[in-house]
XYZ file of C-alpha atoms in Angstrom:
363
model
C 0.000 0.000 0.000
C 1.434 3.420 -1.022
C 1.258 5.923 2.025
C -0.554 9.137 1.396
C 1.608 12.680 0.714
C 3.052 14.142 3.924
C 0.527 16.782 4.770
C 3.265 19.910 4.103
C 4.098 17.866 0.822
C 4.731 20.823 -1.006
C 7.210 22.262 2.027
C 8.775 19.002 2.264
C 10.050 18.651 -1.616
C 11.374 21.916 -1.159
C 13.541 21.512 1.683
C 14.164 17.780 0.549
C 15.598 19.685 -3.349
C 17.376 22.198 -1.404
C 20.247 19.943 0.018
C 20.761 19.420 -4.174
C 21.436 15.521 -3.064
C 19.707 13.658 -4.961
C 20.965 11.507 -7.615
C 24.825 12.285 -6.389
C 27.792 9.805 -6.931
C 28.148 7.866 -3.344
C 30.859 9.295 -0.887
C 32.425 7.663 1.916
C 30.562 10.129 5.011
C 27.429 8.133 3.891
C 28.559 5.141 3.059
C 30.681 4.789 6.439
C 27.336 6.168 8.322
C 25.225 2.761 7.061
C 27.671 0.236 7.557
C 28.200 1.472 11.138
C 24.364 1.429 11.728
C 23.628 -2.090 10.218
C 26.742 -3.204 12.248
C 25.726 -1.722 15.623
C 21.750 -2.466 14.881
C 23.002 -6.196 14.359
C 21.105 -6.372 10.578
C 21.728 -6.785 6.709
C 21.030 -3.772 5.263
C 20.787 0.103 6.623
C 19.853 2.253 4.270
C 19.945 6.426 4.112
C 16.888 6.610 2.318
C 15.735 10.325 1.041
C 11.913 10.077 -0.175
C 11.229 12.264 -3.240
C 7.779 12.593 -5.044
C 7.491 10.002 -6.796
C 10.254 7.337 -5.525
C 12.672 6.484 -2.696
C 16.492 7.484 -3.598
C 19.305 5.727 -1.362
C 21.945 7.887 -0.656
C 23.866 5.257 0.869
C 23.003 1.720 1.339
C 24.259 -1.620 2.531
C 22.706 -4.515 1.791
C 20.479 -3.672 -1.322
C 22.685 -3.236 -4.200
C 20.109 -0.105 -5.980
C 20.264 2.751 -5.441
C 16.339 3.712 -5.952
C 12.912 2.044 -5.564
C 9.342 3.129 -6.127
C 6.960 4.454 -3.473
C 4.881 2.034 -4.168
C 7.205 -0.093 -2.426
C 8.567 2.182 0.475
C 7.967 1.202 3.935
C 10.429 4.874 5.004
C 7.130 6.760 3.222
C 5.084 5.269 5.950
C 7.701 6.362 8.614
C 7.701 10.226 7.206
C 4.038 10.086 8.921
C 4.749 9.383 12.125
C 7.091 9.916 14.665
C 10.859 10.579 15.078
C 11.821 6.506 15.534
C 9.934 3.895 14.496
C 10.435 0.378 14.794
C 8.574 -2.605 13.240
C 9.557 -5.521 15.252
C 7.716 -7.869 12.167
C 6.602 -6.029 9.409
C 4.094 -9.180 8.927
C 2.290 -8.086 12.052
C 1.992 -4.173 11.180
C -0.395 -2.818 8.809
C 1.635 -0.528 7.445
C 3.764 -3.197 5.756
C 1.845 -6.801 5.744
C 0.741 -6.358 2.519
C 4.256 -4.960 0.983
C 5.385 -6.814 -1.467
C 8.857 -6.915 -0.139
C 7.807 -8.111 2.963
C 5.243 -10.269 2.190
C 7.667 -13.451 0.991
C 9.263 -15.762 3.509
C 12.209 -14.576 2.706
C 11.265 -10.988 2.386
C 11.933 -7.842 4.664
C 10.137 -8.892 8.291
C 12.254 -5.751 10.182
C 12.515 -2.476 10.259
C 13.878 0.516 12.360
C 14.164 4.015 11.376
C 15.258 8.108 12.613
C 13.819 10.605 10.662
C 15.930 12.912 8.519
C 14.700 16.432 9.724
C 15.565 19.683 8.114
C 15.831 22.856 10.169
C 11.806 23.694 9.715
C 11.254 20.409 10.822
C 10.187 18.719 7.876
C 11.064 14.915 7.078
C 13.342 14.418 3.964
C 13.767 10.684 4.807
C 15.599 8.176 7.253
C 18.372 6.654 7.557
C 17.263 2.671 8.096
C 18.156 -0.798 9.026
C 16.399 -3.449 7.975
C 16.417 -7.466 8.332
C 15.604 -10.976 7.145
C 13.913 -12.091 10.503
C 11.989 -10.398 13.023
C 13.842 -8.403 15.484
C 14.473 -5.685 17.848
C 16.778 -3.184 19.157
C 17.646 -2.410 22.884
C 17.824 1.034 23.968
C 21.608 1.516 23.133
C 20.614 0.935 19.618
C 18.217 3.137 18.780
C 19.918 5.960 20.755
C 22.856 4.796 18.253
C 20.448 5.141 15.282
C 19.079 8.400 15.796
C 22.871 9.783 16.691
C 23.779 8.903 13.401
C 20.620 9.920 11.825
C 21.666 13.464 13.382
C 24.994 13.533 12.095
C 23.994 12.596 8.512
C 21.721 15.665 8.413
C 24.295 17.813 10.601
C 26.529 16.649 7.073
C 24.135 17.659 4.835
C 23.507 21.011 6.621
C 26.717 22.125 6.420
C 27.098 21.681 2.644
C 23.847 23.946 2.507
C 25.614 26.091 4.522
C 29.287 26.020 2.558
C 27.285 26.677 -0.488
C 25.073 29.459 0.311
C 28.588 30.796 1.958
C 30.023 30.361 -1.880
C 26.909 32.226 -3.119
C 27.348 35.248 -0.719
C 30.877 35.321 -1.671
C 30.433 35.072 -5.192
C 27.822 38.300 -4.740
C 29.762 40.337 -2.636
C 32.935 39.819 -4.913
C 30.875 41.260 -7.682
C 30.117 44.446 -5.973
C 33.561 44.828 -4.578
C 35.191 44.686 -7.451
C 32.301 47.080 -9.408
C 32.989 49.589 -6.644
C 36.764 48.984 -7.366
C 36.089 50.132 -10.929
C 34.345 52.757 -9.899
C 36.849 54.680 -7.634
C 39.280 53.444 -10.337
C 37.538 55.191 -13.200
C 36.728 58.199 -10.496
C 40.726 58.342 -10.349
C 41.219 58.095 -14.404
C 38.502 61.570 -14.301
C 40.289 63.615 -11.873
C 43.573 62.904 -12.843
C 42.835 64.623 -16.094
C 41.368 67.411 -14.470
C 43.851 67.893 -12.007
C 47.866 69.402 -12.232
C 50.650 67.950 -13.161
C 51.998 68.237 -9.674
C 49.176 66.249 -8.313
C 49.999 63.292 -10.903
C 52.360 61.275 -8.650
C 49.585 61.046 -5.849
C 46.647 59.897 -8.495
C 49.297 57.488 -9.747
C 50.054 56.073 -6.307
C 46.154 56.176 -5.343
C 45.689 53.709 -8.551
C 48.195 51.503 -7.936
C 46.864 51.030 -4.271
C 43.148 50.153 -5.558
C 44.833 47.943 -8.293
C 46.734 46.311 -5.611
C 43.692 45.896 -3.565
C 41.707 44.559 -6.333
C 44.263 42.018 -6.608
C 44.330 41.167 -3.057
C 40.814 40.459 -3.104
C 40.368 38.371 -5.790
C 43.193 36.690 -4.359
C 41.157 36.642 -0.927
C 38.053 35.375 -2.499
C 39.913 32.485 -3.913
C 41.128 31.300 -0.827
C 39.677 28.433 1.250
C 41.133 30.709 4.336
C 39.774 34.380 3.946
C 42.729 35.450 6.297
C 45.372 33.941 3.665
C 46.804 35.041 0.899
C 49.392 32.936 -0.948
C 51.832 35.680 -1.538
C 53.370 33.062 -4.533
C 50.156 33.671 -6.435
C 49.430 37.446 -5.157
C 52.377 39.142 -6.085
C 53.235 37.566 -9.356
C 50.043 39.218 -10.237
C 50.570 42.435 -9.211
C 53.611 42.133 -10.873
C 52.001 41.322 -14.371
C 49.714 43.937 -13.360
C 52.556 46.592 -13.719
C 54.628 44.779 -16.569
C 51.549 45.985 -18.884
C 51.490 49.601 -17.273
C 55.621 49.327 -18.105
C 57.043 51.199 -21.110
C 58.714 48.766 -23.642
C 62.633 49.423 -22.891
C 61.490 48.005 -18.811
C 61.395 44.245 -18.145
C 59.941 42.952 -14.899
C 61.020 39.957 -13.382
C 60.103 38.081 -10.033
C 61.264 35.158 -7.752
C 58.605 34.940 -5.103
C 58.764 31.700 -3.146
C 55.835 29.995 -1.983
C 54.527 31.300 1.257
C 51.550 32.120 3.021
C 50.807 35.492 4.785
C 48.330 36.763 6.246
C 45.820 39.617 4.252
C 47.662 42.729 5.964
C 51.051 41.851 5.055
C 50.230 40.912 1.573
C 48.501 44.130 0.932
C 52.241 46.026 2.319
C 54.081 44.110 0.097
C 52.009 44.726 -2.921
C 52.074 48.678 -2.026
C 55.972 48.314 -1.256
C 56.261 46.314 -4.809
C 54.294 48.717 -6.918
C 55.724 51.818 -5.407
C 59.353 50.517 -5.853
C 58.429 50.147 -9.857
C 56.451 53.127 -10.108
C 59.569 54.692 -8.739
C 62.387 52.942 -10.663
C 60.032 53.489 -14.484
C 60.295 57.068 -13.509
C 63.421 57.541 -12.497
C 65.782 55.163 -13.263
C 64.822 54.605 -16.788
C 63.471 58.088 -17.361
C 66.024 57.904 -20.503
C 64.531 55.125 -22.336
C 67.148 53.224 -21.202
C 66.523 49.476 -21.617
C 66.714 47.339 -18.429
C 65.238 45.320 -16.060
C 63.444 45.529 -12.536
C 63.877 42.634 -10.208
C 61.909 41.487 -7.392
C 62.692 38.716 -4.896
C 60.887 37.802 -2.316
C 61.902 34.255 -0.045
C 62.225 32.984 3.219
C 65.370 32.765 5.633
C 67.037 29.366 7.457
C 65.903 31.879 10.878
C 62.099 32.458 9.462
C 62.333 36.389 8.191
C 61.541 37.294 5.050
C 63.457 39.175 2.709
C 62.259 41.203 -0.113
C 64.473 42.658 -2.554
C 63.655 44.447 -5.144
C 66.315 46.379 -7.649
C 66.578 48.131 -10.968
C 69.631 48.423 -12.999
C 69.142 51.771 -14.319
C 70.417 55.591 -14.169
C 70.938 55.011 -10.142
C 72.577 57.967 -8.234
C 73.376 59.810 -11.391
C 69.861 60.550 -11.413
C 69.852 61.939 -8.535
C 67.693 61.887 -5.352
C 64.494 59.830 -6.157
C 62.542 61.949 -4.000
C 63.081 65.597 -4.743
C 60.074 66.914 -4.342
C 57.016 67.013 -1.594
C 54.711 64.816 -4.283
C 57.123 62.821 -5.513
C 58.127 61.988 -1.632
C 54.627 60.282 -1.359
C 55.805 56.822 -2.790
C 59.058 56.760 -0.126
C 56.171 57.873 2.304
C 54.070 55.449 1.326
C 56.737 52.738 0.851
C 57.967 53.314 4.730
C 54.534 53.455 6.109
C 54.009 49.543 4.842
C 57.319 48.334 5.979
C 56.579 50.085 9.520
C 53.001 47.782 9.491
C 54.978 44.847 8.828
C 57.590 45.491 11.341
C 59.973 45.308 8.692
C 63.474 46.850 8.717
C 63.973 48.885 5.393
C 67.146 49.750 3.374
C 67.320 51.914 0.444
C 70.823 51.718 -1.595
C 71.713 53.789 -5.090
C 74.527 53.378 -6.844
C 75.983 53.550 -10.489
C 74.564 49.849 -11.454
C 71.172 50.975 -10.312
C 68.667 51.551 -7.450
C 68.039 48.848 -4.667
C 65.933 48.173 -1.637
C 65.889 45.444 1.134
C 63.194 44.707 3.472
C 63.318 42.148 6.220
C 60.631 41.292 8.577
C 59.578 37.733 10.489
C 55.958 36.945 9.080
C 52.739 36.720 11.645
């Protein structure tokens, strides 16, 4: 006998289409769930058993060999109706099941036990089952077993709702971050035309923050770890960002180890990186010069890191690289992100070109 819709039936597919389960390949947190329940329950074949509209999907199963039957058949769309636990000590004796056609032959199903599957509304998206041969029963350690496990296989199912509507908000607020990075971007682009050429050194820098920044978050929303960035990823980036900003005759080359920072200190080095080639385009190949801009970045035996970065252009015969209150904004800027990462900075011109060295132990 086919058991009547569950009286929220409409509720009840939703949540049940929600979890996005059904039909999935088999994985080994279900699978490991069922064997331990038939094992502990003492029976054949355990079952997690999600009931759809119009059929019975197994999830996981031991004992059974398919992977779906119809309702016709299903003793679990019984269950849905009642309580939290049932158990059917001879499925020959119950009404619910005497005339089911799997449990009608001597050698058919004669026992069943079963915990509700409950979303967080409360609704019943199945059970996870055990089921045997021969009429039986489970002591109280048992069925407190059963509906433990019949907990932790919706607690499982839960949290992928949860990862993926995570995913989702992600996914939407790294769209509007990175609109509202084009904006102030493009705000940037307008003023800078407006504006004198004494101010262009401090729209310059302002861009090649928010470029950074862009960077860093896409790099961010990547991450399994939203506190992480993998700095061997993050600043090869920013430096490909720059090569195409780069006039022909400048080459930019890195070495950046693999390492993992945390967001603040990856967001200093990319500032300290882009100012230091802002700086050495200007200046150091101001010419047309060809040459190249190196930047290394890698880990010390003691656990500081060490980034170098250094040009081999006009050097000190250019000059101070700083000669003016503007153009002192990218040293100012450059300082202000070594002093956030603790970092001890050194600055060194000379006739093969323009260097710097910072050193700081990573948190």
């Amino acid at each position: 006998m086919r058991a009547a819709p569950h009286p929220r039936q409409a509720e009840r597919l939703e949540a049940l289409h929600r979890y996005e389960i059904l039909d999935t390949a088999r994985e080994a947190e279900f699978d490991e769930i069922v064997a331990l329940a038939a094992t502990i329950c003492g029976t054949s074949i355990s079952v997690v058993n999600l009931i759809d509209e119009d059929r019975q999907w197994f999830k996981a199963e031991v004992g059974l060999g398919v992977r779906e039957t119809p309702l016709e058949t299903s003793i679990c769309s019984h269950v849905i109706l009642s309580d939290d636990f049932v158990e059917i000590t001879d499925t020959h004796a119950d009404p619910r099941t005497q005339d089911n056609p799997l449990c009608m032959a001597d050698s058919g199903l004669r026992f069943y036990a079963g915990a509700l599957l409950k979303s967080p509304e409360g609704l019943p998206i199945g059970t996870l089952c055990v089921l045997h041969d021969a009429p039986h029963e489970l002591n109280d350690f048992q069925k407190g077993a059963l509906r433990t496990l019949a907990r932790q296989v919706m607690r499982e199912l839960d949290l992928r709702v949860a990862l993926r509507d995570q995913m989702i908000l992600r996914r939407e607020m790294d769209h509007r971050v990175k609109n509202s990075l084009q904006s102030v971007a493009s705000l940037i682009h307008l003023y800078r035309a407006r504006a004198s050429e004494e101010s262009f050194e401090a729209f310059d820098a302002v861009e090649r923050k928010v470029n950074a920044i862009s960077l860093l978050h896409e790099q961010l929303h990547e991450a399994s770890d939203l506190q992480t960035v993998q700095i061997g990823v993050f600043l090869p980036r920013v430096l490909d960002l720059l090569q195409g900003s780069a006039p022909e005759n400048v080459k930019i080359r890195g070495d950046i180890a693999t390492l993992d920072l945390n967001s603040s200190d990856a967001s200093s080095l990319g500032m300290i990186v882009s100012e230091f080639v802002a700086n050495s385009i200007k200046h150091g190949f101001a010419d047309g010069r060809p040459g190249d801009i190196e930047i290394s970045l890698q880990r010390e035996d003691d656990g500081h890191v060490t980034l170098r970065a250094m040009d081999n252009g006009a050097g000190n015969a250019a000059g101070p690289r700083h000669n003016s209150a503007v153009e002192g904004l990218g040293q100012r800027l450059v300082d202000a992100a070594a002093s956030q990462l603790g970092g001890t900075l050194e600055r060194n011109a000379s006739p093969k070109g323009y260097e710097i060295k910072l050193v700081f132990l990573s948190r």
